[in-house]
XYZ file of N, CA and C in Angstrom:
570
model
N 28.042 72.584 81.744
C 27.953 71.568 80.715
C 28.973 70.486 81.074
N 28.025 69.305 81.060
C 29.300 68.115 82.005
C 30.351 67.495 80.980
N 30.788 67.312 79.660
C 31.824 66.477 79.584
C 32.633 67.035 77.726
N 31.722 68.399 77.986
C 32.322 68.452 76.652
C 32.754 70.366 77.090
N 34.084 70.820 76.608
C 34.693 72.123 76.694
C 33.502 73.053 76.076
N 33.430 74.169 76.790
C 32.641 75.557 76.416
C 33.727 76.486 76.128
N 33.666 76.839 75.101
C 34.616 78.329 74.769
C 33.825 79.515 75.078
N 34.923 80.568 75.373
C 34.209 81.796 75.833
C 33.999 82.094 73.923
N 33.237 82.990 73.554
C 33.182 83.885 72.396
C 34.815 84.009 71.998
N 35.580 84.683 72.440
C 36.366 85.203 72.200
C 37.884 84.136 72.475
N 38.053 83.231 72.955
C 38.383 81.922 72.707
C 38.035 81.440 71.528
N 37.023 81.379 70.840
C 35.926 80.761 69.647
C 37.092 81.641 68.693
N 36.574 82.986 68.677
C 37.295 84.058 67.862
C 38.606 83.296 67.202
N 39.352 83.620 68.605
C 40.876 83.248 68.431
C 41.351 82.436 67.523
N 40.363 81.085 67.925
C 40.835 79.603 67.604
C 40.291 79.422 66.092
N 39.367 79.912 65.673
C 38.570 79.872 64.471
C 39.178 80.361 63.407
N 39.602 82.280 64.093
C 40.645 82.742 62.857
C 42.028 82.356 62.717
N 42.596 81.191 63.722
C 43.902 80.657 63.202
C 43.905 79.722 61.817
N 45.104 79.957 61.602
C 45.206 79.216 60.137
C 45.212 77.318 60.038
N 44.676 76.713 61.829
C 44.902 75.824 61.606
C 43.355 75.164 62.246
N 42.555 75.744 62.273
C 41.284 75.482 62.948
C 40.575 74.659 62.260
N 40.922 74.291 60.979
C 40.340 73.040 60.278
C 41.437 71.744 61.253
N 42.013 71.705 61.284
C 43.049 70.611 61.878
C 42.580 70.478 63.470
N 42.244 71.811 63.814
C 41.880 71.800 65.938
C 40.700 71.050 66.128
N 39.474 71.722 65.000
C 38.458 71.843 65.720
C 37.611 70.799 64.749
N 37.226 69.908 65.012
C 36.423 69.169 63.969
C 36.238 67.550 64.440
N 35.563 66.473 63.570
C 35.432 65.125 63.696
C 36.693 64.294 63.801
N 37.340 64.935 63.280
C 38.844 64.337 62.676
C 39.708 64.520 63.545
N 39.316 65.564 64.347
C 40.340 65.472 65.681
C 39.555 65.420 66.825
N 39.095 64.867 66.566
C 38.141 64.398 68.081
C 37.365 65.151 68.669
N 37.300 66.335 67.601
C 35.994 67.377 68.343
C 35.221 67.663 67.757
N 33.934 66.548 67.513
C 32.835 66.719 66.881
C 31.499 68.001 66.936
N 32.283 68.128 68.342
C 31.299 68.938 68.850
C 31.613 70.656 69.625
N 31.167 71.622 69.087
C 31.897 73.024 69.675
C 30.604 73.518 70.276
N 31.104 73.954 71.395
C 29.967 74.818 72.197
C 30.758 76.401 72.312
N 29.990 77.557 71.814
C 30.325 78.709 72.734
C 30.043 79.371 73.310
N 30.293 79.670 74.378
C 29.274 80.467 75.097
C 29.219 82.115 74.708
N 28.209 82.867 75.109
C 27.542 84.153 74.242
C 27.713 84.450 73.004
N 27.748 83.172 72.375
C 28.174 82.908 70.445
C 27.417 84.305 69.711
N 26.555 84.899 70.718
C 25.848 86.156 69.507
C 26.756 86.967 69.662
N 28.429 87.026 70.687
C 28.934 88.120 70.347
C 30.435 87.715 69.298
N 30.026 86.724 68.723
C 31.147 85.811 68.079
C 30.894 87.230 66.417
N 31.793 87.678 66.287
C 32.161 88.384 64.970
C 31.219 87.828 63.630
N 30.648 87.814 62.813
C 29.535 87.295 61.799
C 30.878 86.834 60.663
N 31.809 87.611 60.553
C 33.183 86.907 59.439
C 33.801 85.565 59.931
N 33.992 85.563 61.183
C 34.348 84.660 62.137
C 33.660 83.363 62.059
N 32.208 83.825 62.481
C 31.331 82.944 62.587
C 31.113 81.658 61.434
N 31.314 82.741 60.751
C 31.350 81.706 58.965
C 32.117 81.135 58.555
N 33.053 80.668 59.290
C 34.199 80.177 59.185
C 33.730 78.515 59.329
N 32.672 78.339 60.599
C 32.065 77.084 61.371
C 31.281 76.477 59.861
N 31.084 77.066 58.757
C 30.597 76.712 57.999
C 31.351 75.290 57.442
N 32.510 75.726 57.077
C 33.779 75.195 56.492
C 34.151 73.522 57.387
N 33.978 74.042 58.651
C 33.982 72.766 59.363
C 33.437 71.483 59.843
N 33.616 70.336 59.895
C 32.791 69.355 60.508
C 33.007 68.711 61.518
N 31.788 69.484 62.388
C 31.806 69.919 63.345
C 30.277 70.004 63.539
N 29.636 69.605 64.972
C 28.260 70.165 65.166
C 28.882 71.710 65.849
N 28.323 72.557 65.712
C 28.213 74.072 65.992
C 27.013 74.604 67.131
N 27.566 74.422 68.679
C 26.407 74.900 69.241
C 27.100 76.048 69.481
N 25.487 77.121 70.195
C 25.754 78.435 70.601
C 25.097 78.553 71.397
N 25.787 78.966 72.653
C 24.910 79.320 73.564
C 24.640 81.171 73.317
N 23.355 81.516 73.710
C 22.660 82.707 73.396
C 21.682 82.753 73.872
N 21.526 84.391 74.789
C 20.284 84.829 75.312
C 18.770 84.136 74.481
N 17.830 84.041 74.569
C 16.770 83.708 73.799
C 16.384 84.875 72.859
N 16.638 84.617 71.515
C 16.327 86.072 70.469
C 17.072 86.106 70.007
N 18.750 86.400 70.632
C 19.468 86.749 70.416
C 20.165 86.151 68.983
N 20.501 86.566 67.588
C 20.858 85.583 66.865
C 22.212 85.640 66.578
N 22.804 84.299 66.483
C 24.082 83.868 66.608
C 24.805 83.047 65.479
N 24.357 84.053 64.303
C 24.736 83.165 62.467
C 25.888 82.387 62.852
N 25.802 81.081 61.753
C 26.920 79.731 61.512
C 26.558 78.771 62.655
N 25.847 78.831 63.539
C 25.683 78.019 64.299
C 24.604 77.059 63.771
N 25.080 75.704 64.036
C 23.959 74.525 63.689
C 22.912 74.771 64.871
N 23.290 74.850 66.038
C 22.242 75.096 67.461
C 22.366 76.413 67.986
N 21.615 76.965 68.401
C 21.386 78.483 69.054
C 20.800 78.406 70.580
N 20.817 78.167 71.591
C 19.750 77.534 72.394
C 20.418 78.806 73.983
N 19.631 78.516 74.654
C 20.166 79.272 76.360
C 19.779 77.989 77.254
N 19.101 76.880 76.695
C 19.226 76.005 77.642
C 20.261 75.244 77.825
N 20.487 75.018 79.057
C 21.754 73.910 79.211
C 21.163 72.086 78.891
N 19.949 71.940 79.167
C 19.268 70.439 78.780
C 19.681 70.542 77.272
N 19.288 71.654 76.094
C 19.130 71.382 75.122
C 21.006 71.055 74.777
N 21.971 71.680 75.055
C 23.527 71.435 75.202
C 23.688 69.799 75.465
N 22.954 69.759 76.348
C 23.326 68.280 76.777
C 22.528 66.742 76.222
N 21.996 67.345 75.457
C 20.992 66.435 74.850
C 21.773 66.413 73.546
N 22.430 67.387 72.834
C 23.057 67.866 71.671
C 24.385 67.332 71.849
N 24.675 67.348 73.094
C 25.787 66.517 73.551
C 26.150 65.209 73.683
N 25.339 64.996 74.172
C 25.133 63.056 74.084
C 24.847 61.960 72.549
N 23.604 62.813 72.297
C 23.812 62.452 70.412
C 25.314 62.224 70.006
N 26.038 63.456 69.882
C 26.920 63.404 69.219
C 27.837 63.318 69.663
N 28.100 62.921 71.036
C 29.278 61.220 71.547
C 28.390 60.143 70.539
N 27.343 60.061 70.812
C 27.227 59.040 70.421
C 27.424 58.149 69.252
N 27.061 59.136 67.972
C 27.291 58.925 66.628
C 27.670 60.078 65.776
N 29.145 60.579 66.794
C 29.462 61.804 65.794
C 29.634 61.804 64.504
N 29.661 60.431 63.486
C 29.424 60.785 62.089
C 28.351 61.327 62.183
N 27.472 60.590 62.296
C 25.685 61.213 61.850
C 25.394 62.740 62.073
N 26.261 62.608 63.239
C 25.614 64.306 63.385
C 26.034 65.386 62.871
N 27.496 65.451 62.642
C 28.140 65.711 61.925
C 27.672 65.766 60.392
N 27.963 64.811 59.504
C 26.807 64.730 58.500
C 25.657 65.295 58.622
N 24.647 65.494 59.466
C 23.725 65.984 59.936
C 23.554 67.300 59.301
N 24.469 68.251 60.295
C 24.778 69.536 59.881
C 25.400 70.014 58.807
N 26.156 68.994 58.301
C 26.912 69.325 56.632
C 25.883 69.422 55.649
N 24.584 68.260 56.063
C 23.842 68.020 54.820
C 22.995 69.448 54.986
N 22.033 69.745 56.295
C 21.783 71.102 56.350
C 22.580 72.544 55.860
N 23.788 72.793 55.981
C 24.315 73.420 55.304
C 24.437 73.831 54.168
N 24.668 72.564 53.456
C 24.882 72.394 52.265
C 23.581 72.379 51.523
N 22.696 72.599 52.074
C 21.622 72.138 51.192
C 20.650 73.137 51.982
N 21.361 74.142 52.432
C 19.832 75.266 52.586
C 20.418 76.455 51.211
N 18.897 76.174 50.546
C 18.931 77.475 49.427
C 18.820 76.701 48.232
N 19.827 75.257 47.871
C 19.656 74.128 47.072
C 18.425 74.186 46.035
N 18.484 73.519 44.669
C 17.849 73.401 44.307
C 17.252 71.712 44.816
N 15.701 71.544 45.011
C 15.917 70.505 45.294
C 16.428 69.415 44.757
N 16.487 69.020 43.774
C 17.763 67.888 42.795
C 18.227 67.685 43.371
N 19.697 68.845 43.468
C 21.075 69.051 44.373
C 20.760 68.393 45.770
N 19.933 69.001 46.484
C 19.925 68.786 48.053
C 19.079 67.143 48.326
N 18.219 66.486 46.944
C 18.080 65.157 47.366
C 19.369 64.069 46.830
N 20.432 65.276 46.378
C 21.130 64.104 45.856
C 22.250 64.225 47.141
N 22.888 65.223 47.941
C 23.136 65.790 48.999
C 22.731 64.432 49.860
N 21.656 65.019 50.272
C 20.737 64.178 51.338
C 21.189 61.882 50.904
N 21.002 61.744 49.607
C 21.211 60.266 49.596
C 22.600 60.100 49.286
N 23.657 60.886 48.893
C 24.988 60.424 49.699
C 25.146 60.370 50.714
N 24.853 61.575 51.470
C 25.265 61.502 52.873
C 24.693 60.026 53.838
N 23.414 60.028 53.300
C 22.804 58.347 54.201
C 22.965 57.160 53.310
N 23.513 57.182 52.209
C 24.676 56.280 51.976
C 25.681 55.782 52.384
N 26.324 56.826 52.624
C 27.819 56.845 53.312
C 27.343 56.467 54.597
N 26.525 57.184 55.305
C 26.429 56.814 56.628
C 26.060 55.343 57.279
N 25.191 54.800 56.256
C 24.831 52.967 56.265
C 25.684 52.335 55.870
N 27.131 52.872 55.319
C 28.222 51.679 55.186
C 28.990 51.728 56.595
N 28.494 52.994 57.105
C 29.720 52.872 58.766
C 29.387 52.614 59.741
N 30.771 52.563 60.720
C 30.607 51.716 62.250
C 29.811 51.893 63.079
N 28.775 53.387 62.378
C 27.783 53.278 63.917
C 26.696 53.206 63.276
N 26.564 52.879 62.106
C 25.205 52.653 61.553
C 25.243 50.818 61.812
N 26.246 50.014 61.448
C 26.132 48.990 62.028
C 26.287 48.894 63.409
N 26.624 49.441 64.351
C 25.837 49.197 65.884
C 24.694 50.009 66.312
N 24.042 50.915 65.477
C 22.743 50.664 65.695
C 21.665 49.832 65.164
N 22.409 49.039 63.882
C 21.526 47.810 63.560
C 21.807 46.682 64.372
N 23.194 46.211 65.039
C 23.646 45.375 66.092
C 22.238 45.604 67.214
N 22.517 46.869 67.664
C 21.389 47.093 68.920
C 20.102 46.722 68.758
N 19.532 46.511 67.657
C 18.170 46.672 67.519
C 17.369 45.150 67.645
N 16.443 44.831 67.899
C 15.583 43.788 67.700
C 14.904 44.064 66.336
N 14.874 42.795 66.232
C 14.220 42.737 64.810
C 12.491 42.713 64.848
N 12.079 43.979 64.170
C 10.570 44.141 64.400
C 9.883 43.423 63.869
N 8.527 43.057 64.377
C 7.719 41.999 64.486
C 6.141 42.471 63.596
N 6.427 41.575 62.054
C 5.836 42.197 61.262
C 4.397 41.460 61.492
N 3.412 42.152 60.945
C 1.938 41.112 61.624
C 1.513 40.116 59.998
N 1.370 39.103 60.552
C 0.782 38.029 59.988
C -0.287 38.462 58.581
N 0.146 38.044 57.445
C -0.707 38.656 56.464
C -1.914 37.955 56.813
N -3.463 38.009 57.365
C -4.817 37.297 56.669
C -5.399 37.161 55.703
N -4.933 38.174 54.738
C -5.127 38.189 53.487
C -3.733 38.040 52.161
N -4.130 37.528 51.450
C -3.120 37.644 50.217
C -2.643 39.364 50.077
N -1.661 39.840 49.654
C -1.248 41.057 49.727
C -1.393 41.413 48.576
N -1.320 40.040 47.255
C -1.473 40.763 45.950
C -2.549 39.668 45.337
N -4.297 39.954 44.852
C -5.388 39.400 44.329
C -5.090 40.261 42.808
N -5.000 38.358 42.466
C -5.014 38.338 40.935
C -6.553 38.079 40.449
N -6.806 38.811 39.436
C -8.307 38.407 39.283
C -7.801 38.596 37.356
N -8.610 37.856 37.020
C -8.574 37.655 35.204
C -9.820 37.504 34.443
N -10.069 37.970 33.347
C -11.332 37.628 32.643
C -10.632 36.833 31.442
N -11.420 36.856 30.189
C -10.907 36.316 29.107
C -9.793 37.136 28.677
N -9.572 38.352 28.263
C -8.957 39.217 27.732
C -7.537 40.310 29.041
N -8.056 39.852 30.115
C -7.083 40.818 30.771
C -7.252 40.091 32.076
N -5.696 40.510 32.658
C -5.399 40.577 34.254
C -5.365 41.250 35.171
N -5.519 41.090 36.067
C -5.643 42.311 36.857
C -4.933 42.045 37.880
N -3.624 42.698 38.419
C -3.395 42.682 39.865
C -3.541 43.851 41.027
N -4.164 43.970 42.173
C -4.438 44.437 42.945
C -3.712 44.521 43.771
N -3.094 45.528 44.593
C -2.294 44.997 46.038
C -3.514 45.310 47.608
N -3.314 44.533 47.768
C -4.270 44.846 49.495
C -3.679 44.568 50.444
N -3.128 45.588 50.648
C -3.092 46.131 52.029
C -3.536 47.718 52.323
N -4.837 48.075 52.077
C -5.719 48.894 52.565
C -5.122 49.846 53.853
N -5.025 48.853 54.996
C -4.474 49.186 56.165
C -3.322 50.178 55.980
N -2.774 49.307 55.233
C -0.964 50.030 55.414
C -0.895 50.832 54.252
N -2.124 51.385 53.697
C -1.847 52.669 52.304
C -1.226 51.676 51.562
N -1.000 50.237 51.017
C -0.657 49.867 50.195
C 1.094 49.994 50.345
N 1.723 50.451 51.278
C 3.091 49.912 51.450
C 3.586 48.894 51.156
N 4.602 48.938 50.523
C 6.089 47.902 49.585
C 6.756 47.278 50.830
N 6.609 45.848 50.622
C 7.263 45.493 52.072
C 7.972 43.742 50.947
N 8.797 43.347 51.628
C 9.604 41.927 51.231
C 8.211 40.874 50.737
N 6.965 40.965 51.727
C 5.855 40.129 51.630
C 5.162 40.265 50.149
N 4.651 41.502 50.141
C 4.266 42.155 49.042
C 5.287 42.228 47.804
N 6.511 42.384 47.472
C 6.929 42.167 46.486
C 7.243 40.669 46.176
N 7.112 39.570 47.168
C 7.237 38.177 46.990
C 5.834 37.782 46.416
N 5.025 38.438 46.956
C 3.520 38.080 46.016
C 3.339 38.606 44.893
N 4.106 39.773 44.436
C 3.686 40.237 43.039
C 4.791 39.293 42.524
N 6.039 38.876 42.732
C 6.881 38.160 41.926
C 6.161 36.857 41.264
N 5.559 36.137 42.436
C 4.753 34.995 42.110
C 3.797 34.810 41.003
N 2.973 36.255 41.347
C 1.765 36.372 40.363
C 2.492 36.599 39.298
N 3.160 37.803 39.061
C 4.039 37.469 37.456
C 4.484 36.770 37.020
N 5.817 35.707 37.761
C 6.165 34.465 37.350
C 4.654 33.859 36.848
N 3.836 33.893 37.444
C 2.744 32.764 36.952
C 2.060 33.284 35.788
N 1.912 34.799 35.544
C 1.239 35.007 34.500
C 2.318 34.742 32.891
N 3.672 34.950 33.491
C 4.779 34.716 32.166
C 4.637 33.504 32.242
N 4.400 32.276 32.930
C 4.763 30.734 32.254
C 3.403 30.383 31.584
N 2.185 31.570 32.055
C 0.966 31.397 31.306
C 1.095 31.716 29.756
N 1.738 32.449 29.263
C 2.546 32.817 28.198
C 1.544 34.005 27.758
């Protein structure tokens, strides 16, 4: 594994049951990311410890083999390194990632959608959610041919329609600028 430390199991052990492994091992000290190697022989009291932390949690493990507290379980080295690169990349997110999974397996759903929209709250006010909006081109929306919202009226009633058929009727800046219009126009109709 090229650029990030592998602990043996028993290294993992050590470092996990010290009293300071929230302070070693985590985002906050620069180690977003823990790999161990034969994590299925990592102690199950031990193991649960990775709960507590934030931290992505890989494990390396025979295939089958299960290796509780781990966010990843894998024997491939691609899948390590793919798990690896993510999270150089935007160790909040991933991080968060695994907290929100954590935290929210067993959840009622309420709890775990309210879980789920802090966490990507928080995550769209920070530094790497704005450089992946920095990075991006701005997508290229297609040309309405049709009005998006047909007002049709008789004597007694209005009717608004949205059309866009195509797009299941999706909420987009276009579409709520055309229903604004049509309402403004039906309120100055009084």
């Amino acid at each position: 594994v090229s650029d990030h430390a592998v602990w043996t199991w028993e290294e993992a052990a050590d470092r996990l049951a010290g009293p300071t492994a929230d302070l070693e091992i985590g985002a906050l000290s620069g180690r977003a990311l823990l790999v161990v190697a034969d994590a299925h022989r990592l102690p199950v009291g031990t193991a649960a410890t990775l709960d507590e932390l934030d931290v992505v949690a890989v494990g390396l493990a025979p295939d089958g083999d299960p290796a509780p507290g781990f966010d990843v379980v894998t024997d491939d080295e691609a899948v390590v390194e793919a798990v690896a690169r993510t999270t150089g990349k935007c160790p909040t997110a991933a991080v968060t990632c695994c907290q929100v999974l954590r935290r929210g397996e067993g959840a009622p759903t309420g709890l775990g959608l309210l879980l789920e929209s802090t966490a990507y709250g928080s995550l769209q006010a920070g530094d790497e959610f704005a450089r992946w909006l920095d990075g991006r081109t701005p997508s290229e929306q297609p040309a309405w041919e049709v009005s998006p919202v047909v007002v049709s009226s008789t004597d007694s009633r209005t009717e608004l329609t949205l059309n866009r058929p195509a797009a299941m009727n999706a909420y987009s800046a276009t579409m709520r600028d055309a229903l604004v219009e049509a309402l403004r126009g039906l309120a100055s109709d009084g």
